[in-house]
Amino acid sequence: MKLIASPKLTSEDVKTIITAKEEPYKYISHILDKSTETLEDEFTKDHLFALGWMIANNKLDIKIAIIYKPEGTIMSFDEIASSGLFHQKIGIFIDNDGNIMSFSGSVNETLSGWQKNIEEFKVFRSWVEVEKEYALEDLKKFEKYWNNEATNLEVIDIPQAIREKLIQIVPKDFDINSLEKWYKNSDNKTKKIQLFKHQIDAIDSWGSNNYRGIISMATGTGKTYTAIGAIDRVIRENEKNFIVISVPYSHLIEQWYKSIRTYGLNINFVVKCFSENNRWYSDLKRYVRKLLLGQIKNLLVISTHDTLVSDKMNEIILDLKPDIQTLIVADEVHSIGSLKRRENLSKIFDYRLGLSATPKRMYDEFGNIFLKEYFGEIVYEFSLCDAIYSINPLTYTSFLNPYYYYPYLCLLTNEETKRYNELTNKILKLLGNSFDNIFEEIEKNEEIKTLLIRRSKIIKSARNKLKVLEKIIQDIESKHGEVSNTIIFTDDKLINQTLEILKSKKIYAVKFTQELSNKERIEILKDFGEGYIQALVAMKILDEGVDVPESKIAVIMSSSTNPREFIQRIGRVLRISDNKGYSYVYDIITKPAYVEDSILNLESNLFRAERERVKIIAKCALNYKEVMDEINKL
């Protein structure tokens, strides 16, 4: 496509160019650059992205037409419009056979234009003899302009800075087909997502609890859309709303944004707040001002937990007035209960909704008390087994993928066992010989917690896990033909060795860690979803909220006894996806090679949490009985 456009220069713009004696090129570049910076509306932004996408893919060339008066001065936009010069729209289509169809007119594509004006345009076709001359004349006129051969008209290439700017602003994951959402569902009256009974029940329970509470739903059972449904209800019931969705990681922001658009939430003003977006503060300040002035009715913020509790965010939130309804939705709510975050979390929010598959914080009673006091009780629960054995009425399949569970035993080396037993002895001395309320004692005693962390690090980085991993890979290849659609959860001390083992077996695997930028994470997940990457080797970053529905095999090399961690991890491979069949969880259970008699009772009590972890995973597995027999042997 070739496009010639006349810039909207005001009389002041023209005076500035003349007074400053700048080249028109420079000033037009300045005007256009300013225009792209101040765009606010999501509809316009999406179409600007489309423009940049077309330029980047060599589908569009743009030139700018500067019109001069006979005496040589530049005409303003108003002068051009009143004179009729370059106001008429002319378009020409040419097919592969050289047929030409041209149209011309001054149609005003606005509601008021169609309702109040008399609009018309003419169409000429080269294959119709009586129209051919006019079609060719339109083509000749366009080529004359394009080649800068017209009198009193200078046609210049779009400034390179603007070309680069338009390409630069296009998000890496921009899909040109995503613009269909504005046409298929432009009025947002009909939601694309219909909520299930358990989601509606969850929203009702939250509403009945004065719009406060925590919804606990297994990963992949629709807690995102449940929360958006809750937001939808708040928007419908209140005139002015300030809504914040807070997430643990920046790459989840785009995921939430896409879900909001898919749902069809009637909100057009969204600000994405995270450290990599250096304009979030100024953008949010501007939108809040519009909300306060009544220029907009609803403002939605999608933020990371860290940005939400920042001084800059709190400064903006403090400006909100009582007539504005405030709502916070905390995704993976347990992670907002850490000491630093809970101390800085604003209390301004009237409505509060926490989301998590596992809301409880391990060994942090103060954090759990805070979550209960700030958000409220758990008002609704939809468990892992509920999700696997309940039928989705739309698909007649379960909400989560049924899975098989395979536990593998790994013993610590003698050296690792010695260090492990020494730490257990120290814990025994601090506890005394009372094991009645062992986990309550642990929660109270920071020194015991520190020793348990040191002990768990030995378990997590056990060297023999690498040998067990090789056996698991062999079993996966034997069962499935190859390793693919696989996520391996490991420890930072084993991650590089894990990658080396996969490489030696010609398995294309990629490290997925916190150090990756938001763009890198999105790109890796896309390549994994499309099958270019066979395995992701991850630590904690894939634990929470990330959608990778194509994954079907989880290898848990490293896991704590914290239910939040292991439930989230197996949840990554339980998402429903086309042609997926069953999911498979391979789990490494690590024990010391031997236990000294003096600490046997304590070790048995502490290992109880690991046994419980295994039983929770096994409980919902298709091979439950077979697995429990195996677990009892282990």
GROMACS .gro file of C-alpha atoms in nm, residues 8 48 71 84 132 155-156 187 269 306 311 343 345 367 377 379 400 442 449 477 507 513 515 518 531 571 577:
model
   27
    8LYS     CA    1  -0.277   1.852   1.034
   48LEU     CA    2  -0.123   0.247   1.528
   71GLU     CA    3   0.331   3.313  -0.267
   84GLY     CA    4  -1.066   2.191  -0.113
  132LYS     CA    5  -1.149   0.333  -1.800
  155VAL     CA    6   0.564   1.534  -0.129
  156ILE     CA    7   0.834   1.401   0.101
  187ASP     CA    8  -1.988  -0.251   2.165
  269PHE     CA    9  -0.861   0.275   2.975
  306ASP     CA   10   0.636  -0.461   4.363
  311ASP     CA   11   0.605   0.500   4.685
  343GLU     CA   12   0.381  -0.295   5.503
  345LEU     CA   13   0.007  -0.207   5.056
  367GLY     CA   14   0.177  -1.312   5.669
  377GLU     CA   15  -1.157  -1.541   5.467
  379VAL     CA   16  -1.504  -1.745   5.046
  400LEU     CA   17  -0.815  -2.991   3.408
  442ILE     CA   18   0.884  -2.404   6.377
  449LYS     CA   19   1.346  -2.198   6.018
  477GLU     CA   20   1.142  -4.163   2.561
  507ILE     CA   21   1.694  -3.252   2.346
  513THR     CA   22   1.454  -1.796   3.482
  515GLU     CA   23   1.678  -1.294   3.474
  518ASN     CA   24   0.960  -0.971   2.974
  531GLY     CA   25   0.701  -2.702   1.955
  571GLY     CA   26  -0.078  -2.721   3.748
  577SER     CA   27  -0.530  -2.831   2.520
   0.00000   0.00000   0.00000
